[in-house]
Amino acid sequence: MDSSLIMQIVLAVLVLTALVVGGFSVKTRRAWDVVAGFLVFISACVLLIFLSMSLKARRTWLKKLDGLEVKMAQLTDEHGKLLYGDLTEVSQQGGEDSVQTIGAKLGRLLLDRGRTWRQSVPSPLAADGTIIVNIATAAAGRPHQIPVNFIIHAFRESDHPAGYRVPATYLGEFQVVAVTETSVQLRATLQSPDLSAFVARNPTANFADAFNNTFVSNATWSLYEILPVDDHRVFAAADSQPDLVAPAAFGAPNEAEISQTLQFIAERSAIPPSPESLQAIADRYRRDGRRSTNEDPPEFVYATVRFTKEYAEKVDSDAPLSPLNSEFFDASGQAQVPFLQRGEGGSVTIKADTVGAFPLEQANQLTASGSCELVDRIYVRKLHDFASAFHALYDQYIDISNKSKSQAYNRDQLDAANKNLTLVIQKRQDERSKVETDLGFVKQEADRVKSLVGRLQQDLSATQDHLRTLFRANLALEQELAGIEKAILDRAQREVERAVASP
């Protein structure tokens, strides 16, 4: 029998007993005592009713408390699983990720991305080459915490087909030269290829207006603390998981998103790629982590292997370096800086039947050692170091720009020299014309001189002939005179001798 029913029966018996006793006491007690007794009895009944209601409420709440405690224990266990995963499982593989795991993944993504300031509004380019950008989060009451001399990366945002604004055009690297509570003043230290092409197409006189119309007017910017890094899962479908056996090493690619994103970027690029190069880029992202072909270069081919026995690999270098060193890993891939080293002997153990992906050469060494067997070969695209690539492109742009300026200077010098040479040639041609005219006169005079010389030669010849004739005549006369003189002398000699001989 239920205890509550027993209590009700006992209570009814007590009430009847009290009524009978009260009825018998009417003859021996005064009326007030009887009335007071009945009032006390009624009060006790009322109190009993309230006590029973309180006990019933207490029992009800105790039942609810027990249920809530059980539910609280279940929710606490579920909360722990959601927050930390199932603590009874050594390996948290399969199922949904815990909040801590998701937080770690998000932290890794944020670590690679750094801080960002989206939908910031730029002001027109100033005469000194600086530009003021109003930070949207600072306007909403959250300090931007950007210090002076800080280096940030700027993107011009565009409307995405999905209905929100995304960074679309990389503008370059900027240095913060001044800050306020709601804005930062920037000066460009590195131009993106798009901005460099824009600078090359616009003359200096109209550059500010062209820049403001293209990148400032009705535009918003995204500022990044760290230039976004490349990742193999950047275009992986949201519900896909890496699978080295399928193979889909980085998850199934979202091909629609790849095509849409690349087309979105190409339409807004100052140097739009050709359809062939755009298709080649899309193919690299689609094939990333998928089965390779014989045409793929060896440096883009990884091999998936299954370990047939337990395998230990050393991952820590014996010569740790300072974290300030630029190389975190040595040539063999071992960690050199303390915060990246595993410790505990500096090696990791891979259990049997574990599937992993390794570069082709290393996979061949592992299979040759008998530690594992080949499963498949996959294509792994080379990740882009955007920061280094943009710096290299900008250095090339500066080098080409300087060479172009040098070539332009040389061209101007050659044009000036050519102009001067043209003037000299014209002058020499004028002089030649004059000389040719003078030469004509000289030739005429030469002809006259030749004619005169001819006549003079004839006169000379005639004169010489006459002189020869005269010379011969003179010679004959001289001989004749010599004969006459001799005859005279002979005659005079005879006359003298005759005179001497006569007495």
Tab-separated table of N, CA and C in Angstrom, residues 211-343:
chain	number	residue	atom	x	y	z
A	211	PHE	N	44.818	57.303	-59.617
A	211	PHE	CA	44.873	56.394	-58.467
A	211	PHE	C	43.621	56.533	-57.615
A	212	ASN	N	43.231	57.763	-57.333
A	212	ASN	CA	42.047	57.988	-56.507
A	212	ASN	C	40.793	57.452	-57.179
A	213	ASN	N	40.666	57.648	-58.478
A	213	ASN	CA	39.479	57.167	-59.189
A	213	ASN	C	39.417	55.647	-59.213
A	214	THR	N	40.582	54.995	-59.256
A	214	THR	CA	40.610	53.539	-59.400
A	214	THR	C	40.591	52.817	-58.061
A	215	PHE	N	41.366	53.283	-57.086
A	215	PHE	CA	41.564	52.530	-55.855
A	215	PHE	C	40.970	53.187	-54.609
A	216	VAL	N	40.508	54.418	-54.698
A	216	VAL	CA	40.045	55.136	-53.511
A	216	VAL	C	38.564	55.465	-53.591
A	217	SER	N	38.122	56.004	-54.706
A	217	SER	CA	36.739	56.452	-54.837
A	217	SER	C	35.768	55.278	-54.691
A	218	ASN	N	34.835	55.414	-53.718
A	218	ASN	CA	33.805	54.390	-53.463
A	218	ASN	C	34.414	53.011	-53.223
A	219	ALA	N	35.585	52.977	-52.617
A	219	ALA	CA	36.290	51.708	-52.403
A	219	ALA	C	36.527	51.483	-50.916
A	220	THR	N	36.703	50.234	-50.552
A	220	THR	CA	37.130	49.859	-49.208
A	220	THR	C	38.372	48.981	-49.326
A	221	TRP	N	39.209	49.054	-48.296
A	221	TRP	CA	40.457	48.293	-48.284
A	221	TRP	C	40.432	47.274	-47.158
A	222	SER	N	41.192	46.226	-47.347
A	222	SER	CA	41.502	45.274	-46.283
A	222	SER	C	42.984	45.400	-45.961
A	223	LEU	N	43.286	45.543	-44.683
A	223	LEU	CA	44.672	45.641	-44.240
A	223	LEU	C	45.047	44.348	-43.524
A	224	TYR	N	46.166	43.778	-43.894
A	224	TYR	CA	46.627	42.510	-43.327
A	224	TYR	C	47.958	42.722	-42.617
A	225	GLU	N	48.052	42.143	-41.423
A	225	GLU	CA	49.321	42.170	-40.695
A	225	GLU	C	50.357	41.284	-41.384
A	226	ILE	N	49.916	40.152	-41.892
A	226	ILE	CA	50.778	39.199	-42.591
A	226	ILE	C	50.155	38.921	-43.945
A	227	LEU	N	50.977	38.918	-44.973
A	227	LEU	CA	50.463	38.591	-46.298
A	227	LEU	C	49.941	37.155	-46.284
A	228	PRO	N	48.715	36.918	-46.755
A	228	PRO	CA	48.153	35.559	-46.713
A	228	PRO	C	49.097	34.529	-47.331
A	229	VAL	N	49.127	33.365	-46.681
A	229	VAL	CA	50.020	32.299	-47.131
A	229	VAL	C	49.229	31.268	-47.928
A	230	ASP	N	49.929	30.564	-48.761
A	230	ASP	CA	49.308	29.530	-49.583
A	230	ASP	C	49.076	28.275	-48.746
A	231	ASP	N	48.091	27.487	-49.146
A	231	ASP	CA	47.748	26.281	-48.402
A	231	ASP	C	47.161	25.261	-49.369
A	232	HIS	N	47.406	23.989	-49.084
A	232	HIS	CA	46.900	22.945	-49.972
A	232	HIS	C	45.381	22.791	-49.875
A	233	ARG	N	44.788	23.188	-48.749
A	233	ARG	CA	43.347	23.012	-48.573
A	233	ARG	C	42.571	24.307	-48.792
A	234	VAL	N	43.186	25.256	-49.479
A	234	VAL	CA	42.522	26.539	-49.651
A	234	VAL	C	41.232	26.404	-50.456
A	235	PHE	N	41.176	25.436	-51.385
A	235	PHE	CA	39.972	25.232	-52.192
A	235	PHE	C	39.325	23.873	-51.917
A	236	ALA	N	39.633	23.266	-50.777
A	236	ALA	CA	39.024	21.981	-50.446
A	236	ALA	C	37.561	22.185	-50.064
A	237	ALA	N	36.715	21.234	-50.445
A	237	ALA	CA	35.305	21.311	-50.076
A	237	ALA	C	35.169	21.275	-48.561
A	238	ALA	N	34.184	22.022	-48.042
A	238	ALA	CA	34.048	22.180	-46.596
A	238	ALA	C	33.778	20.855	-45.894
A	239	ASP	N	33.066	19.933	-46.537
A	239	ASP	CA	32.701	18.673	-45.899
A	239	ASP	C	33.653	17.531	-46.242
A	240	SER	N	34.774	17.828	-46.891
A	240	SER	CA	35.713	16.776	-47.287
A	240	SER	C	36.857	16.683	-46.287
A	241	GLN	N	37.393	15.492	-46.148
A	241	GLN	CA	38.509	15.239	-45.257
A	241	GLN	C	39.681	14.673	-46.061
A	242	PRO	N	40.906	14.971	-45.641
A	242	PRO	CA	42.063	14.401	-46.349
A	242	PRO	C	42.027	12.873	-46.344
A	243	ASP	N	42.319	12.297	-47.469
A	243	ASP	CA	42.317	10.842	-47.611
A	243	ASP	C	43.474	10.457	-48.530
A	244	LEU	N	44.498	9.823	-47.942
A	244	LEU	CA	45.677	9.457	-48.720
A	244	LEU	C	45.462	8.209	-49.557
A	245	VAL	N	44.385	7.476	-49.305
A	245	VAL	CA	44.156	6.234	-50.035
A	245	VAL	C	43.306	6.473	-51.268
A	246	ALA	N	42.410	7.465	-51.235
A	246	ALA	CA	41.440	7.669	-52.324
A	246	ALA	C	42.047	7.825	-53.715
A	247	PRO	N	43.093	8.591	-54.050
A	247	PRO	CA	43.712	9.552	-53.126
A	247	PRO	C	43.092	10.942	-53.243
A	248	ALA	N	42.939	11.576	-52.100
A	248	ALA	CA	42.547	12.984	-52.037
A	248	ALA	C	43.265	13.534	-50.813
A	249	ALA	N	44.582	13.733	-50.971
A	249	ALA	CA	45.449	14.014	-49.830
A	249	ALA	C	45.031	15.255	-49.072
A	250	PHE	N	44.424	16.216	-49.755
A	250	PHE	CA	44.037	17.466	-49.099
A	250	PHE	C	42.525	17.680	-49.147
A	251	GLY	N	41.777	16.610	-49.341
A	251	GLY	CA	40.334	16.704	-49.449
A	251	GLY	C	39.909	16.908	-50.893
A	252	ALA	N	38.630	16.666	-51.138
A	252	ALA	CA	38.107	16.835	-52.496
A	252	ALA	C	38.043	18.315	-52.842
A	253	PRO	N	38.574	18.719	-53.993
A	253	PRO	CA	38.555	20.147	-54.344
A	253	PRO	C	37.157	20.611	-54.732
A	254	ASN	N	36.851	21.832	-54.375
A	254	ASN	CA	35.600	22.467	-54.787
A	254	ASN	C	35.853	23.133	-56.137
A	255	GLU	N	35.598	22.397	-57.204
A	255	GLU	CA	35.972	22.872	-58.540
A	255	GLU	C	35.202	24.120	-58.930
A	256	ALA	N	33.943	24.215	-58.507
A	256	ALA	CA	33.162	25.415	-58.831
A	256	ALA	C	33.772	26.645	-58.173
A	257	GLU	N	34.226	26.494	-56.913
A	257	GLU	CA	34.840	27.622	-56.215
A	257	GLU	C	36.175	27.994	-56.852
A	258	ILE	N	36.931	26.997	-57.312
A	258	ILE	CA	38.206	27.278	-57.982
A	258	ILE	C	37.972	28.115	-59.225
A	259	SER	N	37.048	27.674	-60.078
A	259	SER	CA	36.772	28.407	-61.322
A	259	SER	C	36.236	29.795	-61.026
A	260	GLN	N	35.318	29.885	-60.066
A	260	GLN	CA	34.705	31.176	-59.744
A	260	GLN	C	35.733	32.143	-59.175
A	261	THR	N	36.592	31.660	-58.275
A	261	THR	CA	37.579	32.537	-57.644
A	261	THR	C	38.626	33.011	-58.641
A	262	LEU	N	39.149	32.099	-59.451
A	262	LEU	CA	40.170	32.491	-60.425
A	262	LEU	C	39.597	33.447	-61.463
A	263	GLN	N	38.359	33.213	-61.891
A	263	GLN	CA	37.735	34.128	-62.844
A	263	GLN	C	37.491	35.484	-62.198
A	264	PHE	N	37.100	35.471	-60.924
A	264	PHE	CA	36.870	36.709	-60.175
A	264	PHE	C	38.153	37.529	-60.084
A	265	ILE	N	39.277	36.858	-59.814
A	265	ILE	CA	40.560	37.558	-59.706
A	265	ILE	C	41.027	38.033	-61.071
A	266	ALA	N	40.868	37.188	-62.093
A	266	ALA	CA	41.334	37.551	-63.436
A	266	ALA	C	40.600	38.773	-63.969
A	267	GLU	N	39.303	38.886	-63.677
A	267	GLU	CA	38.527	40.021	-64.178
A	267	GLU	C	38.951	41.328	-63.533
A	268	ARG	N	39.577	41.256	-62.348
A	268	ARG	CA	39.952	42.466	-61.633
A	268	ARG	C	41.456	42.699	-61.632
A	269	SER	N	42.173	41.906	-62.378
A	269	SER	CA	43.626	42.039	-62.432
A	269	SER	C	44.017	43.067	-63.476
A	270	ALA	N	45.033	43.881	-63.135
A	270	ALA	CA	45.538	44.862	-64.100
A	270	ALA	C	46.315	44.182	-65.220
A	271	ILE	N	46.781	42.962	-64.951
A	271	ILE	CA	47.485	42.174	-65.972
A	271	ILE	C	46.732	40.852	-66.101
A	272	PRO	N	45.593	40.837	-66.790
A	272	PRO	CA	44.775	39.619	-66.847
A	272	PRO	C	45.515	38.481	-67.535
A	273	PRO	N	45.471	37.286	-66.953
A	273	PRO	CA	46.146	36.145	-67.587
A	273	PRO	C	45.374	35.665	-68.806
A	274	SER	N	46.069	34.976	-69.672
A	274	SER	CA	45.430	34.404	-70.854
A	274	SER	C	44.554	33.228	-70.429
A	275	PRO	N	43.561	32.865	-71.241
A	275	PRO	CA	42.715	31.708	-70.885
A	275	PRO	C	43.522	30.434	-70.687
A	276	GLU	N	44.597	30.263	-71.460
A	276	GLU	CA	45.414	29.057	-71.323
A	276	GLU	C	46.120	29.014	-69.971
A	277	SER	N	46.740	30.145	-69.574
A	277	SER	CA	47.435	30.178	-68.284
A	277	SER	C	46.448	30.071	-67.131
A	278	LEU	N	45.247	30.671	-67.273
A	278	LEU	CA	44.226	30.567	-66.233
A	278	LEU	C	43.773	29.115	-66.077
A	279	GLN	N	43.625	28.417	-67.183
A	279	GLN	CA	43.239	27.010	-67.133
A	279	GLN	C	44.340	26.166	-66.500
A	280	ALA	N	45.599	26.498	-66.801
A	280	ALA	CA	46.721	25.759	-66.210
A	280	ALA	C	46.756	25.948	-64.696
A	281	ILE	N	46.496	27.181	-64.235
A	281	ILE	CA	46.462	27.440	-62.788
A	281	ILE	C	45.327	26.658	-62.141
A	282	ALA	N	44.143	26.685	-62.766
A	282	ALA	CA	42.998	25.950	-62.222
A	282	ALA	C	43.288	24.455	-62.153
A	283	ASP	N	43.954	23.913	-63.160
A	283	ASP	CA	44.280	22.483	-63.168
A	283	ASP	C	45.224	22.127	-62.026
A	284	ARG	N	46.162	23.009	-61.722
A	284	ARG	CA	47.089	22.726	-60.616
A	284	ARG	C	46.339	22.638	-59.290
A	285	TYR	N	45.356	23.515	-59.083
A	285	TYR	CA	44.588	23.472	-57.837
A	285	TYR	C	43.642	22.265	-57.818
A	286	ARG	N	43.059	21.917	-58.971
A	286	ARG	CA	42.138	20.781	-59.012
A	286	ARG	C	42.871	19.461	-58.773
A	287	ARG	N	44.087	19.357	-59.279
A	287	ARG	CA	44.830	18.101	-59.198
A	287	ARG	C	45.629	17.977	-57.911
A	288	ASP	N	45.672	19.014	-57.107
A	288	ASP	CA	46.488	19.006	-55.898
A	288	ASP	C	46.023	17.889	-54.964
A	289	GLY	N	46.927	16.947	-54.673
A	289	GLY	CA	46.607	15.827	-53.800
A	289	GLY	C	45.953	14.659	-54.500
A	290	ARG	N	45.743	14.750	-55.811
A	290	ARG	CA	45.132	13.652	-56.568
A	290	ARG	C	46.212	12.813	-57.249
A	291	ARG	N	45.790	11.750	-57.915
A	291	ARG	CA	46.736	10.822	-58.535
A	291	ARG	C	47.559	11.529	-59.611
A	292	SER	N	48.870	11.269	-59.630
A	292	SER	CA	49.771	11.915	-60.581
A	292	SER	C	49.759	11.174	-61.912
A	293	THR	N	50.379	11.815	-62.906
A	293	THR	CA	50.521	11.210	-64.234
A	293	THR	C	52.004	11.090	-64.567
A	294	ASN	N	52.296	10.393	-65.647
A	294	ASN	CA	53.691	10.209	-66.051
A	294	ASN	C	54.314	11.502	-66.556
A	295	GLU	N	53.480	12.481	-66.948
A	295	GLU	CA	54.006	13.747	-67.460
A	295	GLU	C	54.392	14.712	-66.347
A	296	ASP	N	54.023	14.413	-65.099
A	296	ASP	CA	54.316	15.328	-63.999
A	296	ASP	C	55.806	15.305	-63.669
A	297	PRO	N	56.426	16.483	-63.460
A	297	PRO	CA	57.842	16.518	-63.060
A	297	PRO	C	58.040	15.831	-61.709
A	298	PRO	N	59.185	15.205	-61.481
A	298	PRO	CA	59.415	14.483	-60.221
A	298	PRO	C	59.274	15.365	-58.985
A	299	GLU	N	59.634	16.645	-59.093
A	299	GLU	CA	59.556	17.501	-57.911
A	299	GLU	C	58.122	17.781	-57.472
A	300	PHE	N	57.135	17.466	-58.336
A	300	PHE	CA	55.732	17.662	-57.983
A	300	PHE	C	55.032	16.338	-57.646
A	301	VAL	N	55.789	15.262	-57.549
A	301	VAL	CA	55.201	13.947	-57.300
A	301	VAL	C	55.581	13.476	-55.899
A	302	TYR	N	54.562	13.109	-55.109
A	302	TYR	CA	54.753	12.488	-53.810
A	302	TYR	C	54.234	11.051	-53.898
A	303	ALA	N	54.755	10.206	-53.037
A	303	ALA	CA	54.305	8.819	-52.990
A	303	ALA	C	53.613	8.565	-51.654
A	304	THR	N	52.444	7.930	-51.705
A	304	THR	CA	51.773	7.500	-50.480
A	304	THR	C	52.214	6.068	-50.186
A	305	VAL	N	52.622	5.839	-48.953
A	305	VAL	CA	53.142	4.529	-48.559
A	305	VAL	C	52.408	4.058	-47.310
A	306	ARG	N	52.351	2.755	-47.126
A	306	ARG	CA	51.781	2.147	-45.920
A	306	ARG	C	52.914	1.426	-45.192
A	307	PHE	N	53.110	1.819	-43.923
A	307	PHE	CA	54.196	1.226	-43.143
A	307	PHE	C	53.819	-0.204	-42.757
A	308	THR	N	54.716	-1.097	-43.029
A	308	THR	CA	54.485	-2.512	-42.726
A	308	THR	C	54.999	-2.894	-41.340
A	309	LYS	N	55.752	-2.016	-40.727
A	309	LYS	CA	56.246	-2.250	-39.377
A	309	LYS	C	56.509	-0.900	-38.715
A	310	GLU	N	56.741	-0.948	-37.436
A	310	GLU	CA	56.988	0.293	-36.695
A	310	GLU	C	58.282	0.936	-37.186
A	311	TYR	N	58.231	2.258	-37.321
A	311	TYR	CA	59.376	2.971	-37.903
A	311	TYR	C	59.656	4.220	-37.070
A	312	ALA	N	60.920	4.446	-36.739
A	312	ALA	CA	61.341	5.616	-35.966
A	312	ALA	C	62.145	6.548	-36.859
A	313	GLU	N	61.890	7.831	-36.724
A	313	GLU	CA	62.578	8.837	-37.536
A	313	GLU	C	63.017	9.983	-36.631
A	314	LYS	N	64.268	10.385	-36.768
A	314	LYS	CA	64.784	11.506	-35.999
A	314	LYS	C	64.320	12.811	-36.626
A	315	VAL	N	63.769	13.712	-35.798
A	315	VAL	CA	63.210	14.962	-36.321
A	315	VAL	C	63.888	16.200	-35.739
A	316	ASP	N	64.714	16.037	-34.706
A	316	ASP	CA	65.397	17.175	-34.095
A	316	ASP	C	66.862	17.186	-34.511
A	317	SER	N	67.354	18.376	-34.852
A	317	SER	CA	68.755	18.516	-35.221
A	317	SER	C	69.628	18.476	-33.974
A	318	ASP	N	70.842	17.973	-34.135
A	318	ASP	CA	71.784	17.927	-33.011
A	318	ASP	C	72.431	19.275	-32.754
A	319	ALA	N	72.243	20.228	-33.645
A	319	ALA	CA	72.852	21.554	-33.495
A	319	ALA	C	71.741	22.599	-33.476
A	320	PRO	N	71.069	22.783	-32.318
A	320	PRO	CA	69.980	23.768	-32.258
A	320	PRO	C	70.499	25.190	-32.462
A	321	LEU	N	69.686	26.001	-33.092
A	321	LEU	CA	70.058	27.382	-33.384
A	321	LEU	C	69.106	28.331	-32.686
A	322	SER	N	69.442	29.609	-32.752
A	322	SER	CA	68.589	30.645	-32.192
A	322	SER	C	67.323	30.783	-33.030
A	323	PRO	N	66.170	31.144	-32.417
A	323	PRO	CA	64.946	31.380	-33.198
A	323	PRO	C	65.086	32.517	-34.190
A	324	LEU	N	66.109	33.372	-33.994
A	324	LEU	CA	66.307	34.482	-34.920
A	324	LEU	C	66.937	34.022	-36.223
A	325	ASN	N	67.381	32.768	-36.269
A	325	ASN	CA	67.950	32.254	-37.511
A	325	ASN	C	66.866	32.152	-38.577
A	326	SER	N	67.230	32.458	-39.814
A	326	SER	CA	66.238	32.471	-40.889
A	326	SER	C	65.801	31.072	-41.298
A	327	GLU	N	66.626	30.053	-41.048
A	327	GLU	CA	66.301	28.694	-41.440
A	327	GLU	C	65.878	27.901	-40.205
A	328	PHE	N	64.581	27.536	-40.125
A	328	PHE	CA	64.078	26.772	-38.995
A	328	PHE	C	64.463	25.298	-39.087
A	329	PHE	N	64.717	24.803	-40.310
A	329	PHE	CA	65.033	23.398	-40.521
A	329	PHE	C	66.328	23.298	-41.319
A	330	ASP	N	67.069	22.215	-41.074
A	330	ASP	CA	68.298	22.011	-41.836
A	330	ASP	C	67.980	21.343	-43.172
A	331	ALA	N	69.027	20.971	-43.907
A	331	ALA	CA	68.822	20.423	-45.247
A	331	ALA	C	68.062	19.103	-45.224
A	332	SER	N	68.155	18.347	-44.129
A	332	SER	CA	67.450	17.065	-44.039
A	332	SER	C	66.050	17.198	-43.471
A	333	GLY	N	65.634	18.433	-43.132
A	333	GLY	CA	64.289	18.648	-42.611
A	333	GLY	C	64.181	18.566	-41.105
A	334	GLN	N	65.295	18.449	-40.379
A	334	GLN	CA	65.258	18.373	-38.924
A	334	GLN	C	65.169	19.773	-38.324
A	335	ALA	N	64.378	19.889	-37.256
A	335	ALA	CA	64.143	21.183	-36.624
A	335	ALA	C	65.406	21.664	-35.931
A	336	GLN	N	65.739	22.946	-36.164
A	336	GLN	CA	66.957	23.521	-35.584
A	336	GLN	C	66.671	24.481	-34.437
A	337	VAL	N	65.457	25.024	-34.366
A	337	VAL	CA	65.137	25.993	-33.316
A	337	VAL	C	64.389	25.273	-32.199
A	338	PRO	N	64.632	25.650	-30.946
A	338	PRO	CA	64.081	24.884	-29.814
A	338	PRO	C	62.558	24.791	-29.806
A	339	PHE	N	61.854	25.876	-30.146
A	339	PHE	CA	60.395	25.835	-30.010
A	339	PHE	C	59.724	24.958	-31.068
A	340	LEU	N	60.474	24.497	-32.064
A	340	LEU	CA	59.932	23.573	-33.060
A	340	LEU	C	60.396	22.138	-32.830
A	341	GLN	N	61.310	21.945	-31.902
A	341	GLN	CA	61.838	20.606	-31.675
A	341	GLN	C	60.889	19.786	-30.804
A	342	ARG	N	60.851	18.508	-31.066
A	342	ARG	CA	59.934	17.613	-30.362
A	342	ARG	C	60.417	17.288	-28.956
A	343	GLY	N	61.725	17.158	-28.789
A	343	GLY	CA	62.247	16.706	-27.510
A	343	GLY	C	62.062	15.202	-27.368
